[in-house]
Coordinates of C-alpha atoms and ligand atoms in Angstrom, one line a residue:
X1 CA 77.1 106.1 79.3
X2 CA 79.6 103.8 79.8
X3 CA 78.9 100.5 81.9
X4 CA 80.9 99.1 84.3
X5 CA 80.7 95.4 83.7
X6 CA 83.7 94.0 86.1
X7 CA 84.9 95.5 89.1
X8 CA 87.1 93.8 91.5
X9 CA 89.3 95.1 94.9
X10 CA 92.4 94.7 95.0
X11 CA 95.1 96.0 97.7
X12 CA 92.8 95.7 100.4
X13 CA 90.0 97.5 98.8
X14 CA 92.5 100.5 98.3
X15 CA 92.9 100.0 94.9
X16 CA 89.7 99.2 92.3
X17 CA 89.8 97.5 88.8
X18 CA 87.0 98.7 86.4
X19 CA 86.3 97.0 83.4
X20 CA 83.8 99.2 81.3
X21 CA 82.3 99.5 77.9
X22 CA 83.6 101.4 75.6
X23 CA 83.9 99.9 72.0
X24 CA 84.9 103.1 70.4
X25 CA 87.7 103.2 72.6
X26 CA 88.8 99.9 73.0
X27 CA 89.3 99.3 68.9
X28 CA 91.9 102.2 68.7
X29 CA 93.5 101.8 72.2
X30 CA 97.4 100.9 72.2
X31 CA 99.7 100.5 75.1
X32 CA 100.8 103.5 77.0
X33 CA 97.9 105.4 76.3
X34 CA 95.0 107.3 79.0
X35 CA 91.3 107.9 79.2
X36 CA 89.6 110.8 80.8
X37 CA 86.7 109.3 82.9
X38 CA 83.7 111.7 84.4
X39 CA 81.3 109.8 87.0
X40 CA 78.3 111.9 86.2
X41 CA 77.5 115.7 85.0
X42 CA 79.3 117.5 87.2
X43 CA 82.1 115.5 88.1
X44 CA 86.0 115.9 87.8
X45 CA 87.5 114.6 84.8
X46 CA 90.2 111.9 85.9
X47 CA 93.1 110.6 83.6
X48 CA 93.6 107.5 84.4
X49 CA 96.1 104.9 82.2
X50 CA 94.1 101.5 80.5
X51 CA 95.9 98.6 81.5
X52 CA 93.6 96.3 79.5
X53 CA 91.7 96.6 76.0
X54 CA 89.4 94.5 74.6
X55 CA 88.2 95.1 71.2
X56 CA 85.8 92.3 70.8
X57 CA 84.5 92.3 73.8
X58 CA 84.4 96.2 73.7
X59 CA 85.6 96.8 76.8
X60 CA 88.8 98.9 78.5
X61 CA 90.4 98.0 81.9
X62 CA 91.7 100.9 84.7
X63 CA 93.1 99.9 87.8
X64 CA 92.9 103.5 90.0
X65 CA 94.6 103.8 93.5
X66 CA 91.4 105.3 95.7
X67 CA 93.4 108.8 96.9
X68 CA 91.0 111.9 96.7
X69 CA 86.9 113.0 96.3
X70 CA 86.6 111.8 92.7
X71 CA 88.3 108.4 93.1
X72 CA 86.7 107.8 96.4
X73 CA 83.3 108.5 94.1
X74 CA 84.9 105.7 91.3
X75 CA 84.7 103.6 94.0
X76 CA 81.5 103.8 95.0
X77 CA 80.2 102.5 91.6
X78 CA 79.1 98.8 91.9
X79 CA 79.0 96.7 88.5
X80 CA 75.8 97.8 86.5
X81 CA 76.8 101.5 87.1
X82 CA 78.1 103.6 84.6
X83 CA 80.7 106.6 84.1
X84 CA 79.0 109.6 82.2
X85 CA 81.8 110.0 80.1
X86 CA 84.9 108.0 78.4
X87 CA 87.3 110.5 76.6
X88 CA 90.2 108.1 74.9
X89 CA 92.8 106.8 74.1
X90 CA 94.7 110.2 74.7
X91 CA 98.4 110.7 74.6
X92 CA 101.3 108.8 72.9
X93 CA 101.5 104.8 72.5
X94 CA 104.7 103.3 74.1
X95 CA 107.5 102.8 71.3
X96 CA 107.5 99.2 70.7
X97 CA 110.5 98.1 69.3
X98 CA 112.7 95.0 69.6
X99 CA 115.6 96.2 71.0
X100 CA 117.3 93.8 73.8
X101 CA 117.3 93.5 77.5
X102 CA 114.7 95.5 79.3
X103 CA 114.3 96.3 82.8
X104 CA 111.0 97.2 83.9
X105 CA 110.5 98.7 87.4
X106 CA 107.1 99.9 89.3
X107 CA 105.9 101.0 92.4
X108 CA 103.2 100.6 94.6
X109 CA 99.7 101.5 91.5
X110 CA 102.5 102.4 89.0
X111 CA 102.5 98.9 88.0
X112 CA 99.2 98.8 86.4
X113 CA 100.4 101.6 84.2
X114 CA 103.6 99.3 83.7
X115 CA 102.0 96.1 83.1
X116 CA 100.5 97.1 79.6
X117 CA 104.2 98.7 78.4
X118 CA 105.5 95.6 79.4
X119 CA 103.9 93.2 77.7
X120 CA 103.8 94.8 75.1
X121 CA 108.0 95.4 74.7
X122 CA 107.8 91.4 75.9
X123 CA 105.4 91.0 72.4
X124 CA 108.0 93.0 70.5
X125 CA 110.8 89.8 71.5
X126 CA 112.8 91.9 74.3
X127 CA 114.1 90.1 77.4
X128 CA 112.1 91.5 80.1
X129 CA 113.8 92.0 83.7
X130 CA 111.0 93.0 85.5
X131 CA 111.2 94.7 89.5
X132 CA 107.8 95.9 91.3
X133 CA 106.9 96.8 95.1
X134 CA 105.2 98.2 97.1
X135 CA 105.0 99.3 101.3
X136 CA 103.4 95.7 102.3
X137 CA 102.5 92.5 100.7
X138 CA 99.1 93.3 100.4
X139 CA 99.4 96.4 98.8
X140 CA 101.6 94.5 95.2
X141 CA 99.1 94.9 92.7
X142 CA 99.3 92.2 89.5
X143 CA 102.2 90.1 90.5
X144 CA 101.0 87.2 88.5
X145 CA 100.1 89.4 85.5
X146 CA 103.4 90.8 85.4
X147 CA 105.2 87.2 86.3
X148 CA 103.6 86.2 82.9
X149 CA 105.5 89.0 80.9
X150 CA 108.7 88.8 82.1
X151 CA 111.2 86.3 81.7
X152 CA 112.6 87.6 85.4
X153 CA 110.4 89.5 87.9
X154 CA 111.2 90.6 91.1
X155 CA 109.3 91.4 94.3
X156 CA 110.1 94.1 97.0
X157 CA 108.1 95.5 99.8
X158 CA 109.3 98.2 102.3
X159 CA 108.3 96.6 105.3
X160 CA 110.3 93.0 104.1
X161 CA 106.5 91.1 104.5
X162 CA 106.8 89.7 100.7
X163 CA 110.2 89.8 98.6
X164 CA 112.9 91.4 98.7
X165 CA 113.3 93.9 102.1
X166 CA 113.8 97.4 100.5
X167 CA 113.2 99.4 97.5
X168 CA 112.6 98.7 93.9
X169 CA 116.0 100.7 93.4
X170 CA 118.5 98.5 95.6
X171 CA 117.1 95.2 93.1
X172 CA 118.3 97.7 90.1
X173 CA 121.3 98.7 91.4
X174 CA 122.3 94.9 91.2
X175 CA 120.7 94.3 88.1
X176 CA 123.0 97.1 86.2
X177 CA 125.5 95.3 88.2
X178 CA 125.4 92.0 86.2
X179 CA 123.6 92.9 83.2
X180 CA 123.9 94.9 79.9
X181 CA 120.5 96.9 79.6
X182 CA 119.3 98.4 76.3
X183 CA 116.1 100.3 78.1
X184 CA 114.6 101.2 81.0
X185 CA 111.3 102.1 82.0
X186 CA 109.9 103.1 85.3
X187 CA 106.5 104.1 86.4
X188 CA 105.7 105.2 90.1
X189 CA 105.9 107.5 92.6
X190 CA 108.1 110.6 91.0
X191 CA 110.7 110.1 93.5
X192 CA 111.6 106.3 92.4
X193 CA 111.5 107.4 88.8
X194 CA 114.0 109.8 89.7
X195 CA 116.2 107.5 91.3
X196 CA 115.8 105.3 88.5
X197 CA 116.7 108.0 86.0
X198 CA 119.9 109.0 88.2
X199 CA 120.8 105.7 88.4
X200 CA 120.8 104.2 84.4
X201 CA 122.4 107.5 83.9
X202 CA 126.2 106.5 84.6
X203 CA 125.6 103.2 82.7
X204 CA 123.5 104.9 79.4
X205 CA 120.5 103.5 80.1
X206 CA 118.0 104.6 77.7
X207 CA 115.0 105.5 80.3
X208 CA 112.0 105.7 79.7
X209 CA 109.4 107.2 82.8
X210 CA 105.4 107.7 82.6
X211 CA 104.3 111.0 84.1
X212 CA 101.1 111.8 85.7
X213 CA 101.0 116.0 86.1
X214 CA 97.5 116.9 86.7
X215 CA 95.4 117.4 83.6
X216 CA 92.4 118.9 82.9
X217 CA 91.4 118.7 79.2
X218 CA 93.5 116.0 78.2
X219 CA 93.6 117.7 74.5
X220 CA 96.8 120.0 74.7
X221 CA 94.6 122.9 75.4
X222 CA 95.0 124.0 78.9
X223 CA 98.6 123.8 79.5
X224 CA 98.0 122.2 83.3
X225 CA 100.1 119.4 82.6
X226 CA 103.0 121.3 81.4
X227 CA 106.8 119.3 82.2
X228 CA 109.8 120.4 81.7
X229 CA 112.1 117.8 79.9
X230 CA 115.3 119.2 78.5
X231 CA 114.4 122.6 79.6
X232 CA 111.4 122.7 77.1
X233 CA 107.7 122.7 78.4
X234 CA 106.2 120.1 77.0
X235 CA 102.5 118.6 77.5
X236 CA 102.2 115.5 79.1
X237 CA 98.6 114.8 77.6
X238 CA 99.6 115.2 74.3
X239 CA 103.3 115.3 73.9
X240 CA 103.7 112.0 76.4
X241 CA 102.9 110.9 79.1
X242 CA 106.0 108.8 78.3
X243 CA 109.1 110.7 78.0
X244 CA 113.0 110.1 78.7
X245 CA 113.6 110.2 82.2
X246 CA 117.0 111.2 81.9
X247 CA 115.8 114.9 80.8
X248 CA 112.7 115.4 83.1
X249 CA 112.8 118.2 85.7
X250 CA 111.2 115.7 88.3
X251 CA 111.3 118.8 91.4
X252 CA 109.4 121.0 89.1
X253 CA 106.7 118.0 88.6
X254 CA 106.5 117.3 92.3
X255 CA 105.6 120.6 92.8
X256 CA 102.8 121.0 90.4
X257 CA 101.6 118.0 91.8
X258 CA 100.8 119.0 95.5
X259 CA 100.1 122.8 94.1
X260 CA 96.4 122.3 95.2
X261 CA 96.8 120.1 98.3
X262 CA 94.6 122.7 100.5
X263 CA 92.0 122.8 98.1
X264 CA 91.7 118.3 97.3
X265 CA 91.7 118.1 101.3
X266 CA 88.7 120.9 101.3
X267 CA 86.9 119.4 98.4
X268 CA 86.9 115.7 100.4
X269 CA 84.9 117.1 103.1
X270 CA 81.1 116.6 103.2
X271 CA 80.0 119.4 100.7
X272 CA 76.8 121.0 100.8
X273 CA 76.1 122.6 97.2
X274 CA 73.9 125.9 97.3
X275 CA 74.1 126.7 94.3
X276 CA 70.2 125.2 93.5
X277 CA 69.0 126.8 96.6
Ligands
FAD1 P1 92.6 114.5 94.7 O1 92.4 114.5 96.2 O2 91.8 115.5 93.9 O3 94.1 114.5 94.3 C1 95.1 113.7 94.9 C2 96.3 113.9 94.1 O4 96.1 113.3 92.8 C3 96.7 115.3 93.9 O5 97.6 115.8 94.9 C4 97.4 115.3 92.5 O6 98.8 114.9 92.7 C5 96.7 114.2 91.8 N1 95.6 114.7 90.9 C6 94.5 115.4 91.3 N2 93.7 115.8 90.3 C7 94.4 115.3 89.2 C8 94.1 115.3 87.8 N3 93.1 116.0 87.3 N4 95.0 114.8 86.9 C9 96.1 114.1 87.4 N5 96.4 114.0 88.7 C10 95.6 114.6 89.6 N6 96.1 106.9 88.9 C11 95.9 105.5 89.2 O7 95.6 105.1 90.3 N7 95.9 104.6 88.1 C12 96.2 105.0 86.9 O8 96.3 104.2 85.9 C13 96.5 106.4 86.6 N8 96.9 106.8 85.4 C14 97.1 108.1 85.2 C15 97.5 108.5 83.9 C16 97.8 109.8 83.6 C17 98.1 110.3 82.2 C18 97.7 110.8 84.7 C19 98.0 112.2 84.4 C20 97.3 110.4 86.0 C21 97.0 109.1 86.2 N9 96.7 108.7 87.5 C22 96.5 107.3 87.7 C23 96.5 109.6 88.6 C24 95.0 109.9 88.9 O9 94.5 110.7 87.8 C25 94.8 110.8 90.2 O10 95.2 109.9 91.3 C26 93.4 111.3 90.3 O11 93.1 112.3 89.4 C27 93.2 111.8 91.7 O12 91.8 112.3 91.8 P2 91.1 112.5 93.2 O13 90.0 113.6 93.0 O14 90.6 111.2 93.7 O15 92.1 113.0 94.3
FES2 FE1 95.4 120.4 79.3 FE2 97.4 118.7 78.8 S1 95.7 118.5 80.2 S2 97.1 120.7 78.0
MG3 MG1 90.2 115.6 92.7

């Protein structure tokens, strides 16, 4: 069992932070890297990113955006609870390496994926140029926490109510403007990181993107979260999720995405299990 010993709301109680225990986990965790969480026996298993780790205090740190049956269940645990199960760190630690200017853009819960990456490439000695949003002011998730990696940072919310009045993309654009960039790295909504990708392309922008493909094992063995980057599949669980964004087929990954739409809209509705009967 694994106790959740901080939980706070953020983005108007649509998006949760969980710190839980799980020492294990939090001695071999580095940034970039997932855990698969399961509420209790028979729930879903749900890779979520760990923005935080804290070895002495044997803890790990998820931010989750509330969006479907098992996070809306996540969200109902109040401190004290517990998840069943902690499976972790899965997947590839980001490449930490010194090697210049760095422009670090997220969207909307992508950030808390991007906050880790980022301080850890500002810990390496890069220059960090860093560009988050969201739709509305309420909704920009760790602001200050990103402020305090970045030697720039930049705010932008669709609706203009915080920031700069637009997309994540439009800062960019005037950012590759001025600048000489050695890396990118975007983590969002598949669209953005596809404009991102198409847009560092023209100037060589090394870019890296963080997918999210749905997973089930989390172990390489059941092939859900196949991606095709360079026109190889590749396993996102195991393989990534980090890879270069300017070789990811990003329709084919928003179309595994909503492949089981019908059946997450089903599951949300009040379920009456007869299998005991
Ligand atoms: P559902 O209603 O079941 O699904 C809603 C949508 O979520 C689906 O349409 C699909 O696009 C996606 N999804 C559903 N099941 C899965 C699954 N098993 N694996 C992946 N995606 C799924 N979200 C965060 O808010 N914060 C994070 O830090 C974060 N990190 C992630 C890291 C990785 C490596 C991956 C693969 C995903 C991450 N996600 C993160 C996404 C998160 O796992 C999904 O939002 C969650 O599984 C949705 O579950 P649900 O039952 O509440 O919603
Ligand atoms: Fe099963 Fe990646 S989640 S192979
Ligand atoms: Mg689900």
């Amino acid at each position: 069992m694994h106790e959740i010993v901080r939980r706070e709301e953020m983005a108007s109680g649509d998006v949760i932070l969980n710190e839980i225990e799980a020492p294990l986990i939090a001695k071999k965790a580095k940034p970039g890297q997932f855990v698969i969480l399961k509420a209790d026996e028979r729930g879903e298993r749900i890779p979520l990113t760990m923005a935080d780790a804290d070895p002495e205090r044997g803890t790990i740190t998820v931010i989750y955006k509330v969006v479907g049956k098992s996070t809306e269940l996540f969200k109902s645990l109040e401190e004290g609870d517990s998840y069943q199960d902690a499976v972790g760190p899965l997947g590839q630690p980001t490449h930490l390496e010194k090697v210049g200017t760095v422009a670090c853009v997220g969207g909307g819960t992508g950030v808390a994926v991007l906050y880790p990456i980022t301080r850890g490439l500002k810990g390496a000695g890069n220059r960090i140029i860093s560009i988050i949003g969201a739709r509305t002011a309420d909704r920009i998730i760790l602001e200050e926490e990103m402020r305090a990696v970045s030697d720039e940072l930049f705010v932008c919310t669709d609706d203009g109510s915080r920031g700069h009045h637009g997309f994540v993309t439009e800062i960019l654009k005037r950012v590759l403007e001025v600048e000489t960039l050695n890396l990118a790295v975007a983590v969002g909504p598949v669209l953005m990181m596809k404009l991102v990708s198409d847009m560092t392309r023209p100037y060589d922008v090394k870019t890296i993107v963080s997918l999210n493909p749905i997973m089930i094992d989390g172990t390489g063995m059941c092939g859900g979260c196949r991606v095709l980057v360079d026109g190889e599949n590749k396993f996102a669980c195991v393989d990534g999720p980090e890879f270069d964004g300017h070789k990811v087929d990003f329709d084919q990954l928003m179309q595994r995405l909503d492949a089981y739409q019908s059946e997450e809209r089903e599951s949300s509705k009040a379920h009456r299990c007869r299998l005991d009967e």
